[in-house]
Amino acid sequence: MGDIVVLSERYYNGCLLKRNDYMVNHSSRLIANHDGTDKGGTFYTVKKAGQNGLKVVNLYNSV
């Protein structure tokens, strides 16, 4: 089983973006289900992954 990483003991505004930053910074690629909307957490994370040079696989239109 993998490690458990706790970034914060409590919820706060922006904590989900910090979680997403952590995942992007510790990953080699991103699999997403993003509809192309240019706002929100998924958009933020897909954009951040691209900026960090990660390969992004979007499953949104794959069905």
Short mmCIF file of N, CA and C in Angstrom, two decimals:
data_model
loop_
_atom_site.label_atom_id
_atom_site.label_comp_id
_atom_site.label_asym_id
_atom_site.label_seq_id
_atom_site.Cartn_x
_atom_site.Cartn_y
_atom_site.Cartn_z
N MET A 1 0.84 -1.18 0.00
CA MET A 1 0.00 0.00 0.00
C MET A 1 0.88 1.24 0.00
N GLY A 2 0.43 2.29 -0.66
CA GLY A 2 1.21 3.52 -0.76
C GLY A 2 1.16 4.36 0.50
N ASP A 3 1.98 5.38 0.49
CA ASP A 3 2.01 6.31 1.61
C ASP A 3 0.75 7.16 1.66
N ILE A 4 0.40 7.61 2.83
CA ILE A 4 -0.69 8.56 3.01
C ILE A 4 -0.06 9.91 3.30
N VAL A 5 -0.41 10.90 2.49
CA VAL A 5 0.14 12.25 2.65
C VAL A 5 -0.99 13.16 3.10
N VAL A 6 -0.81 13.81 4.21
CA VAL A 6 -1.80 14.76 4.73
C VAL A 6 -1.24 16.16 4.52
N LEU A 7 -1.91 16.95 3.69
CA LEU A 7 -1.44 18.30 3.41
C LEU A 7 -2.01 19.32 4.39
N SER A 8 -3.15 18.99 4.99
CA SER A 8 -3.76 19.88 5.98
C SER A 8 -4.70 19.05 6.85
N GLU A 9 -4.75 19.37 8.10
CA GLU A 9 -5.67 18.68 9.01
C GLU A 9 -7.09 19.24 8.89
N ARG A 10 -7.23 20.41 8.30
CA ARG A 10 -8.53 21.08 8.21
C ARG A 10 -8.78 21.59 6.81
N TYR A 11 -10.07 21.73 6.48
CA TYR A 11 -10.47 22.35 5.22
C TYR A 11 -10.24 23.86 5.31
N TYR A 12 -9.79 24.46 4.23
CA TYR A 12 -9.68 25.91 4.12
C TYR A 12 -9.83 26.28 2.65
N ASN A 13 -10.21 27.53 2.38
CA ASN A 13 -10.34 27.97 0.99
C ASN A 13 -9.01 27.77 0.27
N GLY A 14 -9.06 27.06 -0.83
CA GLY A 14 -7.86 26.80 -1.61
C GLY A 14 -7.18 25.48 -1.32
N CYS A 15 -7.65 24.75 -0.30
CA CYS A 15 -6.96 23.51 0.04
C CYS A 15 -7.07 22.46 -1.07
N LEU A 16 -8.16 22.45 -1.81
CA LEU A 16 -8.30 21.48 -2.89
C LEU A 16 -7.34 21.78 -4.03
N LEU A 17 -7.07 23.07 -4.28
CA LEU A 17 -6.07 23.43 -5.29
C LEU A 17 -4.67 23.05 -4.83
N LYS A 18 -4.39 23.20 -3.55
CA LYS A 18 -3.10 22.76 -3.00
C LYS A 18 -2.94 21.25 -3.16
N ARG A 19 -4.03 20.51 -2.93
CA ARG A 19 -4.00 19.06 -3.13
C ARG A 19 -3.69 18.73 -4.58
N ASN A 20 -4.37 19.43 -5.50
CA ASN A 20 -4.14 19.19 -6.92
C ASN A 20 -2.71 19.54 -7.32
N ASP A 21 -2.18 20.65 -6.77
CA ASP A 21 -0.78 21.02 -7.03
C ASP A 21 0.16 19.90 -6.58
N TYR A 22 -0.10 19.36 -5.40
CA TYR A 22 0.73 18.28 -4.89
C TYR A 22 0.70 17.08 -5.84
N MET A 23 -0.50 16.71 -6.28
CA MET A 23 -0.62 15.56 -7.18
C MET A 23 0.11 15.80 -8.49
N VAL A 24 -0.04 17.00 -9.07
CA VAL A 24 0.65 17.32 -10.32
C VAL A 24 2.17 17.28 -10.12
N ASN A 25 2.64 17.85 -9.02
CA ASN A 25 4.08 17.92 -8.77
C ASN A 25 4.70 16.56 -8.46
N HIS A 26 3.87 15.57 -8.18
CA HIS A 26 4.38 14.24 -7.85
C HIS A 26 3.91 13.18 -8.85
N SER A 27 3.58 13.62 -10.07
CA SER A 27 3.07 12.71 -11.09
C SER A 27 3.88 12.85 -12.38
N SER A 28 3.77 11.84 -13.23
CA SER A 28 4.43 11.89 -14.54
C SER A 28 3.43 12.07 -15.67
N ARG A 29 2.15 11.92 -15.38
CA ARG A 29 1.10 12.16 -16.38
C ARG A 29 -0.22 12.38 -15.66
N LEU A 30 -1.21 12.88 -16.41
CA LEU A 30 -2.52 13.17 -15.83
C LEU A 30 -3.60 12.54 -16.69
N ILE A 31 -4.50 11.83 -16.07
CA ILE A 31 -5.70 11.33 -16.74
C ILE A 31 -6.86 12.13 -16.18
N ALA A 32 -7.59 12.79 -17.08
CA ALA A 32 -8.66 13.70 -16.65
C ALA A 32 -9.95 13.39 -17.41
N ASN A 33 -11.02 13.94 -16.89
CA ASN A 33 -12.32 13.91 -17.56
C ASN A 33 -12.81 15.36 -17.59
N HIS A 34 -12.27 16.12 -18.56
CA HIS A 34 -12.50 17.57 -18.60
C HIS A 34 -13.30 17.95 -19.84
N ASP A 35 -14.39 18.67 -19.63
CA ASP A 35 -15.29 19.03 -20.73
C ASP A 35 -14.87 20.28 -21.49
N GLY A 36 -13.73 20.87 -21.16
CA GLY A 36 -13.24 22.04 -21.86
C GLY A 36 -13.60 23.36 -21.21
N THR A 37 -14.40 23.33 -20.15
CA THR A 37 -14.76 24.55 -19.43
C THR A 37 -13.48 25.22 -18.94
N ASP A 38 -13.41 26.56 -19.11
CA ASP A 38 -12.17 27.27 -18.75
C ASP A 38 -12.20 27.86 -17.35
N LYS A 39 -12.80 27.14 -16.43
CA LYS A 39 -12.77 27.52 -15.01
C LYS A 39 -13.01 26.27 -14.18
N GLY A 40 -12.67 26.36 -12.90
CA GLY A 40 -12.90 25.24 -12.00
C GLY A 40 -11.64 24.45 -11.72
N GLY A 41 -11.76 23.52 -10.80
CA GLY A 41 -10.62 22.74 -10.34
C GLY A 41 -10.02 21.82 -11.38
N THR A 42 -10.85 21.20 -12.20
CA THR A 42 -10.31 20.31 -13.22
C THR A 42 -9.55 21.12 -14.27
N PHE A 43 -10.12 22.24 -14.69
CA PHE A 43 -9.42 23.12 -15.63
C PHE A 43 -8.07 23.55 -15.05
N TYR A 44 -8.08 23.99 -13.81
CA TYR A 44 -6.86 24.44 -13.13
C TYR A 44 -5.80 23.34 -13.15
N THR A 45 -6.21 22.12 -12.84
CA THR A 45 -5.27 21.01 -12.72
C THR A 45 -4.75 20.58 -14.09
N VAL A 46 -5.61 20.52 -15.09
CA VAL A 46 -5.18 20.18 -16.45
C VAL A 46 -4.19 21.22 -16.96
N LYS A 47 -4.50 22.49 -16.73
CA LYS A 47 -3.62 23.58 -17.15
C LYS A 47 -2.26 23.48 -16.44
N LYS A 48 -2.29 23.26 -15.15
CA LYS A 48 -1.06 23.16 -14.34
C LYS A 48 -0.22 21.97 -14.81
N ALA A 49 -0.87 20.86 -15.10
CA ALA A 49 -0.15 19.67 -15.58
C ALA A 49 0.54 19.97 -16.91
N GLY A 50 -0.16 20.63 -17.82
CA GLY A 50 0.43 21.00 -19.10
C GLY A 50 1.61 21.93 -18.93
N GLN A 51 1.49 22.89 -18.04
CA GLN A 51 2.58 23.83 -17.77
C GLN A 51 3.80 23.12 -17.19
N ASN A 52 3.55 22.03 -16.48
CA ASN A 52 4.65 21.26 -15.87
C ASN A 52 5.18 20.18 -16.80
N GLY A 53 4.69 20.13 -18.04
CA GLY A 53 5.19 19.19 -19.02
C GLY A 53 4.65 17.78 -18.90
N LEU A 54 3.58 17.60 -18.15
CA LEU A 54 2.98 16.27 -18.02
C LEU A 54 2.14 15.96 -19.26
N LYS A 55 2.16 14.70 -19.67
CA LYS A 55 1.24 14.26 -20.71
C LYS A 55 -0.14 14.22 -20.09
N VAL A 56 -1.12 14.83 -20.77
CA VAL A 56 -2.50 14.87 -20.28
C VAL A 56 -3.36 14.03 -21.21
N VAL A 57 -4.03 13.03 -20.65
CA VAL A 57 -4.99 12.21 -21.39
C VAL A 57 -6.38 12.60 -20.91
N ASN A 58 -7.19 13.13 -21.83
CA ASN A 58 -8.54 13.56 -21.47
C ASN A 58 -9.53 12.51 -21.95
N LEU A 59 -10.25 11.92 -21.03
CA LEU A 59 -11.20 10.85 -21.35
C LEU A 59 -12.59 11.39 -21.72
N TYR A 60 -12.78 12.70 -21.70
CA TYR A 60 -14.11 13.28 -21.85
C TYR A 60 -14.83 12.79 -23.11
N ASN A 61 -14.19 12.82 -24.23
CA ASN A 61 -14.84 12.42 -25.50
C ASN A 61 -14.43 11.05 -25.98
N SER A 62 -13.92 10.22 -25.09
CA SER A 62 -13.41 8.92 -25.51
C SER A 62 -14.46 7.82 -25.60
N VAL A 63 -15.69 8.11 -25.20
CA VAL A 63 -16.73 7.07 -25.22
C VAL A 63 -17.37 7.01 -26.58
#
